[in-house]
XYZ file of C-alpha atoms in Angstrom:
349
model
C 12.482 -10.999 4.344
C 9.961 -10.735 1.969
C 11.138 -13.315 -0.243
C 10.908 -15.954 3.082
C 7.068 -15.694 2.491
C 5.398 -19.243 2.207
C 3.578 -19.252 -1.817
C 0.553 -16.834 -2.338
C 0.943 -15.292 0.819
C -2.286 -13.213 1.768
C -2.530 -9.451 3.175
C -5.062 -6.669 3.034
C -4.227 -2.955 1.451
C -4.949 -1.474 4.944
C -8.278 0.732 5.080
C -10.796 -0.936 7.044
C -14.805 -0.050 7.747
C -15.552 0.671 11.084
C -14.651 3.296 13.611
C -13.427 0.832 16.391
C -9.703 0.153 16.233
C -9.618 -2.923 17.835
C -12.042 -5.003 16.163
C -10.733 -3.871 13.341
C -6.856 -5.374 14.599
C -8.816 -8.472 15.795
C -10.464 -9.365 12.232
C -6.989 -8.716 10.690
C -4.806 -10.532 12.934
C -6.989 -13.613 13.129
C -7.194 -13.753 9.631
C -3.292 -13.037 8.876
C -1.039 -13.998 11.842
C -1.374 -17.609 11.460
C 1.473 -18.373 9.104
C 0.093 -17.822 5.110
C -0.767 -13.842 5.795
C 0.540 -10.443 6.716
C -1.422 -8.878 9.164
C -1.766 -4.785 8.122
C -2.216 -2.214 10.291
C -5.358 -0.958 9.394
C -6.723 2.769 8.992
C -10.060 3.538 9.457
C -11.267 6.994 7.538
C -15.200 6.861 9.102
C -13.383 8.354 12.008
C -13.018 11.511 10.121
C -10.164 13.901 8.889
C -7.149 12.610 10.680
C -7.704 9.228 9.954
C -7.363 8.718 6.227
C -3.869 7.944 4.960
C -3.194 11.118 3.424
C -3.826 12.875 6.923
C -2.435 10.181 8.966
C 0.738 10.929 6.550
C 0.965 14.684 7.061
C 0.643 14.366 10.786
C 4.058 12.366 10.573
C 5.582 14.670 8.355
C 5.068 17.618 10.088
C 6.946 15.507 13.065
C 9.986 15.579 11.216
C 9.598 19.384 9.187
C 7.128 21.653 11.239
C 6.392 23.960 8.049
C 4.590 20.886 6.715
C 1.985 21.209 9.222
C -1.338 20.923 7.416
C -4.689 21.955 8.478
C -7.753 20.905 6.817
C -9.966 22.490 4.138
C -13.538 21.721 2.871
C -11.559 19.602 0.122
C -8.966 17.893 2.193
C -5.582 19.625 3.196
C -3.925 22.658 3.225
C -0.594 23.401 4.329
C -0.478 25.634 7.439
C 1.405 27.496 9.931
C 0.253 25.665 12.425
C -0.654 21.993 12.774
C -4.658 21.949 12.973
C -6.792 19.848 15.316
C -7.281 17.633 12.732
C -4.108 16.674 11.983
C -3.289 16.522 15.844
C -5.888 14.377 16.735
C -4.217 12.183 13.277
C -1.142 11.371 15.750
C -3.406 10.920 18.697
C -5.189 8.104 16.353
C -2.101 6.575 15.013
C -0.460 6.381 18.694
C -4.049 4.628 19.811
C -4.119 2.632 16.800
C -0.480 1.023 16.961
C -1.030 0.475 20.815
C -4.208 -1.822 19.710
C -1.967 -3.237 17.173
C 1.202 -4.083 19.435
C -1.274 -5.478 21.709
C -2.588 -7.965 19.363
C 1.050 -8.940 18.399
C 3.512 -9.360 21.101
C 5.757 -11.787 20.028
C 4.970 -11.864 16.550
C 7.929 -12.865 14.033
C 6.346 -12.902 10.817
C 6.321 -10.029 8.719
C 3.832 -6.776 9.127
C 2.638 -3.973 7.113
C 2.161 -0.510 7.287
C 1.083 1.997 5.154
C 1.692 5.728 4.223
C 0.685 7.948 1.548
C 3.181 8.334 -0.936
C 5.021 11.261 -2.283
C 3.389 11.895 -5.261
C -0.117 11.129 -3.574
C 0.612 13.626 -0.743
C 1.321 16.621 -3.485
C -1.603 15.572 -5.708
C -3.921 15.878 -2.432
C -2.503 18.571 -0.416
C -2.924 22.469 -0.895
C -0.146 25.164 -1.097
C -1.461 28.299 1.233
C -2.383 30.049 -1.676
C -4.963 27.260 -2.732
C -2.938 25.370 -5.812
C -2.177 21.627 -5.352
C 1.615 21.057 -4.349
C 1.639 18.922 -7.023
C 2.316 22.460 -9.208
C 5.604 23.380 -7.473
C 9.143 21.703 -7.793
C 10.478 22.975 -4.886
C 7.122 21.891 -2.719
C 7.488 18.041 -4.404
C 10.866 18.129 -3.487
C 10.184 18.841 0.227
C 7.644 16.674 0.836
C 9.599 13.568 -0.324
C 12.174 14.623 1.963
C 10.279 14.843 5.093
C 8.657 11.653 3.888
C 11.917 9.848 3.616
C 12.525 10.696 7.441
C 9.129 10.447 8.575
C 9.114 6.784 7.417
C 12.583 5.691 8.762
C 10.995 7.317 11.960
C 7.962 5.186 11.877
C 10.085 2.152 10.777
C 11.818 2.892 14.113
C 9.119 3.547 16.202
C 7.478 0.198 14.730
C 10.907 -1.686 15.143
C 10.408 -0.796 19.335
C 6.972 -2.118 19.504
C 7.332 -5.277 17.541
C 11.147 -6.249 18.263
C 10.992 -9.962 16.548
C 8.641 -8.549 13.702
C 9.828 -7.747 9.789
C 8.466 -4.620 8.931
C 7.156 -3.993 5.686
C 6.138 -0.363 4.429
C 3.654 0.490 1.801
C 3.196 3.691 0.025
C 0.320 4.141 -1.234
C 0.219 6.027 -4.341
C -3.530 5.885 -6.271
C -2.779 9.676 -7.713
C 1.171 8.204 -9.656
C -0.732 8.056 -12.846
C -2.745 10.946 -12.626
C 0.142 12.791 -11.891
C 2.627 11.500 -14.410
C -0.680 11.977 -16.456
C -0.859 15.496 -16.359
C -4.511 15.082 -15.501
C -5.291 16.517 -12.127
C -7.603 19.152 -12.249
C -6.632 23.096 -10.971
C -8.344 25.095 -8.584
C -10.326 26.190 -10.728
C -11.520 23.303 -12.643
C -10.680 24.913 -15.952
C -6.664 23.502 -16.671
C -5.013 20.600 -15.230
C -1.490 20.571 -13.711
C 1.703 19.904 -16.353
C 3.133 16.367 -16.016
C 5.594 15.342 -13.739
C 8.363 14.081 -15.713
C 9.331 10.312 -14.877
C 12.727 11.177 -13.808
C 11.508 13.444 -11.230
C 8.427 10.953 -10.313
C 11.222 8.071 -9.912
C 13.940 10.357 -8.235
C 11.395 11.211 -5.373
C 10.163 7.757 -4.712
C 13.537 6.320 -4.566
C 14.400 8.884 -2.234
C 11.807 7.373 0.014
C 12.533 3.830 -0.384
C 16.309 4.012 0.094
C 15.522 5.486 3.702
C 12.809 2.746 4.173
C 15.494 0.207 3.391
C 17.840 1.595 5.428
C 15.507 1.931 8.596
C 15.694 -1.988 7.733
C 12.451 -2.517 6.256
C 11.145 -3.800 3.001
C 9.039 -1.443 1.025
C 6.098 -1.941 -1.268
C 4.248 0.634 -3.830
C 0.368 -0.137 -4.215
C -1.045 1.739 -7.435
C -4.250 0.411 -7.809
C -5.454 2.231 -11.296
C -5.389 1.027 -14.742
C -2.045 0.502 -16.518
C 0.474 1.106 -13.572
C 4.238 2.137 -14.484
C 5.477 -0.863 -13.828
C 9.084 -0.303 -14.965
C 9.626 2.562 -13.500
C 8.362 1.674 -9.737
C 10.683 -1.285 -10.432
C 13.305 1.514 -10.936
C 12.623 2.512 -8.111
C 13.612 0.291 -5.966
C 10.165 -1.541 -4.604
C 10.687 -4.611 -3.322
C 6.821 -5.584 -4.351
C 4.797 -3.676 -6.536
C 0.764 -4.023 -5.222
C -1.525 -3.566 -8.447
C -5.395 -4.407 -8.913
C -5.085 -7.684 -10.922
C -8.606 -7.299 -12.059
C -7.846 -4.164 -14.310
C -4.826 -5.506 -15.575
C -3.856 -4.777 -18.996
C -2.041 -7.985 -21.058
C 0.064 -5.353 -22.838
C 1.407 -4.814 -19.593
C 2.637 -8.540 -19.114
C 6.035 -8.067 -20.250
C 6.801 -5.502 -17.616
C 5.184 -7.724 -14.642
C 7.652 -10.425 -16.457
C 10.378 -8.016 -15.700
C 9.623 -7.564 -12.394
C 9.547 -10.920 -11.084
C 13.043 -12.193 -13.086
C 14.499 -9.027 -11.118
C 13.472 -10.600 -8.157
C 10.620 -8.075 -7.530
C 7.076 -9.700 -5.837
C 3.446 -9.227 -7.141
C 1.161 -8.344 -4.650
C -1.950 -8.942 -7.426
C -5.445 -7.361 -6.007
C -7.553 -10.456 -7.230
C -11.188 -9.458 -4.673
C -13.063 -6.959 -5.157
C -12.538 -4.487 -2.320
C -16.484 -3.368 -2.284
C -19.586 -5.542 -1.421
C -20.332 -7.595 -4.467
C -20.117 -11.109 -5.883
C -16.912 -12.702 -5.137
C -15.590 -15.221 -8.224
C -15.160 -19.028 -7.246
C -11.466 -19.903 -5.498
C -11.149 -21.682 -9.014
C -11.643 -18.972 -11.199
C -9.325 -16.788 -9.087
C -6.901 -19.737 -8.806
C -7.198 -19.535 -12.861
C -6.663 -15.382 -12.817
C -3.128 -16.062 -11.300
C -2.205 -19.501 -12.787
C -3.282 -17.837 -16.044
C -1.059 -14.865 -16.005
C 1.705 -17.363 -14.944
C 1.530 -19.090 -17.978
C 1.552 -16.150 -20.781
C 4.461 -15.008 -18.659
C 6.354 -18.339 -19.230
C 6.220 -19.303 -15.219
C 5.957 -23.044 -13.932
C 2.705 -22.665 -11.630
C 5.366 -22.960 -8.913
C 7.287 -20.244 -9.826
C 4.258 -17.984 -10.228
C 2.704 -19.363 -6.919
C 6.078 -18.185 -5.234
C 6.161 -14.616 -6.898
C 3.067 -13.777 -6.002
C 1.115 -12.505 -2.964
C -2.732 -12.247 -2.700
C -4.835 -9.366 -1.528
C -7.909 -7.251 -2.456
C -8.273 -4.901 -5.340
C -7.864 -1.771 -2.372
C -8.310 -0.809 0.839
C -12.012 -2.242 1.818
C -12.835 1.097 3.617
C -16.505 1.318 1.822
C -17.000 -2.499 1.924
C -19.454 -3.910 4.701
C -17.953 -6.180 7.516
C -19.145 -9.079 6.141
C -17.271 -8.187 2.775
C -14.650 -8.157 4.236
C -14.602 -11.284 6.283
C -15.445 -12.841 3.188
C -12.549 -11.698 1.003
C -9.906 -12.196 3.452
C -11.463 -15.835 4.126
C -11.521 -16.408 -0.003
C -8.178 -15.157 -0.386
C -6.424 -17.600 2.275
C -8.583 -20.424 0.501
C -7.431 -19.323 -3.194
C -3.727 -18.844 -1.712
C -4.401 -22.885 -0.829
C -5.207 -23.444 -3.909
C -2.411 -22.253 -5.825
C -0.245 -24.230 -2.962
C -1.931 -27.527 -3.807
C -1.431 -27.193 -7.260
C 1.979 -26.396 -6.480
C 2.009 -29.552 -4.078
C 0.886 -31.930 -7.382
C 3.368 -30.679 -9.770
C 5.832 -31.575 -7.667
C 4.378 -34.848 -6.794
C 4.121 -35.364 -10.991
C 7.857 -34.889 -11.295
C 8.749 -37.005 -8.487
């Protein structure tokens, strides 16, 4: 379904500022149910614990594999023995927050999007009982992509009931990948860092989770939003889109974005800033993507077509008005990239 999308469709990451669910569904669906964008469900962390990603993730999983159940820490979360209110009150929010968003789009046929945390995310964030990131055991890693692999057929399913005519589209979300493939997250005690994951293991896991996401009947996206994402082996993966920020990109890395577009993969470049600050001209972000087309050999058609348009990240820390802003620049940019799509065509008429 994803490759029915009009040219330079536009979506947001997901995280929203606010603490009101349903303004935050009304900014997103006006914006991005009217044809050239993908309206997001959107999470909104000011709430508190429960309603970050990560949280809003572990409530699901412990659904699915109660000995998951997390409770949190003064650092985040901790596996548990018990669900804690926090992570209760995470599916109380959810249930509240997809009831806002079903509201706002009975009937809707396009496609939507959803996010969790992904695998490798989840054990970079969440403690072991003893203290230790999960990230440190095998076994733990291994569990936690399973129950995520149900968990998001689950919500696929759940999503599928609410939304009937709807495409659903699921994002994981996975800022710590590098990090973790890295070696570079920090112990307990500050003083070591976990070992590396190796990249058979990192790529095992997250196909694990996108084969169930595709058979739930759902496309499946992977946003990495740090410098110099691994590219080739998301692709491996099995992502149908890889979501990157455009504005860190590396041209080393061009080749492997070439890759994953001739595989039939989708962009989904980050080209606004997703915190308050100057916003370039629709021109100059016209000429970020148009630009990137052309070193990768692409017809400005071709590019246009490959490519979807969204902010950096989630806009949590961004101020309303940055945010109204971006996702009214980003529809205008994805116009412009359609018109010079429109006179190409005309030239070779």
């Amino acid at each position: 379904m994803l490759d029915n999308l009009i040219p330079s469709t536009v979506t947001t990451i997901g995280s929203m500022p606010g603490t009101s669910v349903r303004a935050a569904v009304a900014l997103v669906v006006d914006a991005m149910a009217s044809g050239d964008g993908i309206p997001h469900l959107p999470e909104l962390p000011a709430r508190g614990p429960g309603s970050d990603l990560v949280g809003r993730t572990a409530g699901l999983l412990a659904q699915v594999v109660p000995d998951l159940a997390t409770e949190t820490t003064p650092t985040g979360w901790r596996f548990a023995d018990a669900p804690g209110r926090e992570s209760r009150r995470a599916l109380s929010w959810l249930g509240e927050d997809l009831d806002a968003w079903e509201e706002a789009l009975t009937s809707y046929e396009g496609v939507v999007a959803v996010s969790l945390a992904g695998p490798w995310t989840l054990a970079a964030t969440i403690e072991l009982r003893g203290g230790d990131r999960a990230v440190r055991d095998v076994g733990a890693c291994r569990d936690i992509a399973g129950a995520l692999a149900h968990a998001a057929a689950d919500h696929v399913a759940d999503l599928r009931k609410r939304l009937p005519a709807a495409h659903i589209s699921l994002w994981l979300d996975e800022p710590a990948l590098p990090s973790v493939m890295l070696g570079s997250i920090a112990t307990q005690s500050g003083n070591s860092r976990y070992a590396a994951i190796d990249e058979s293991v990192v790529e095992a896991a997250l196909r694990q989770v996108i084969e169930a996401v595709h058979a739930s009947g759902a496309s499946a996206v992977v946003h990495c939003c740090g410098a110099r994402p691994p590219y080739q082996l998301l692709r491996r993966a099995g992502g149908d889109a890889l979501s990157v920020d455009l504005l860190l990109h590396d041209r080393h890395d061009d080749d492997a974005i070439g890759d994953l577009l001739e595989s039939g993969g989708l962009l989904v470049a980050g080209v606004l800033p997703a915190i308050d600050g100057p916003l370039s001209g629709v021109s100059d972000t016209v000429a970020l993507v148009r630009d990137l087309g052309h070193r990768l050999g692409h017809a400005p058609d071709a590019i246009a077509g490959s490519v979807l348009l969204a902010p950096t990240c989630g806009m949590a820390g961004a101020s309303p008005d940055h945010v109204t802003a971006v996702l009214s620049r980003l529809r205008s940019v994805g116009r412009g990239l359609r018109e010079e799509e429109a006179k190409r065509g005309e030239g070779q008429g």
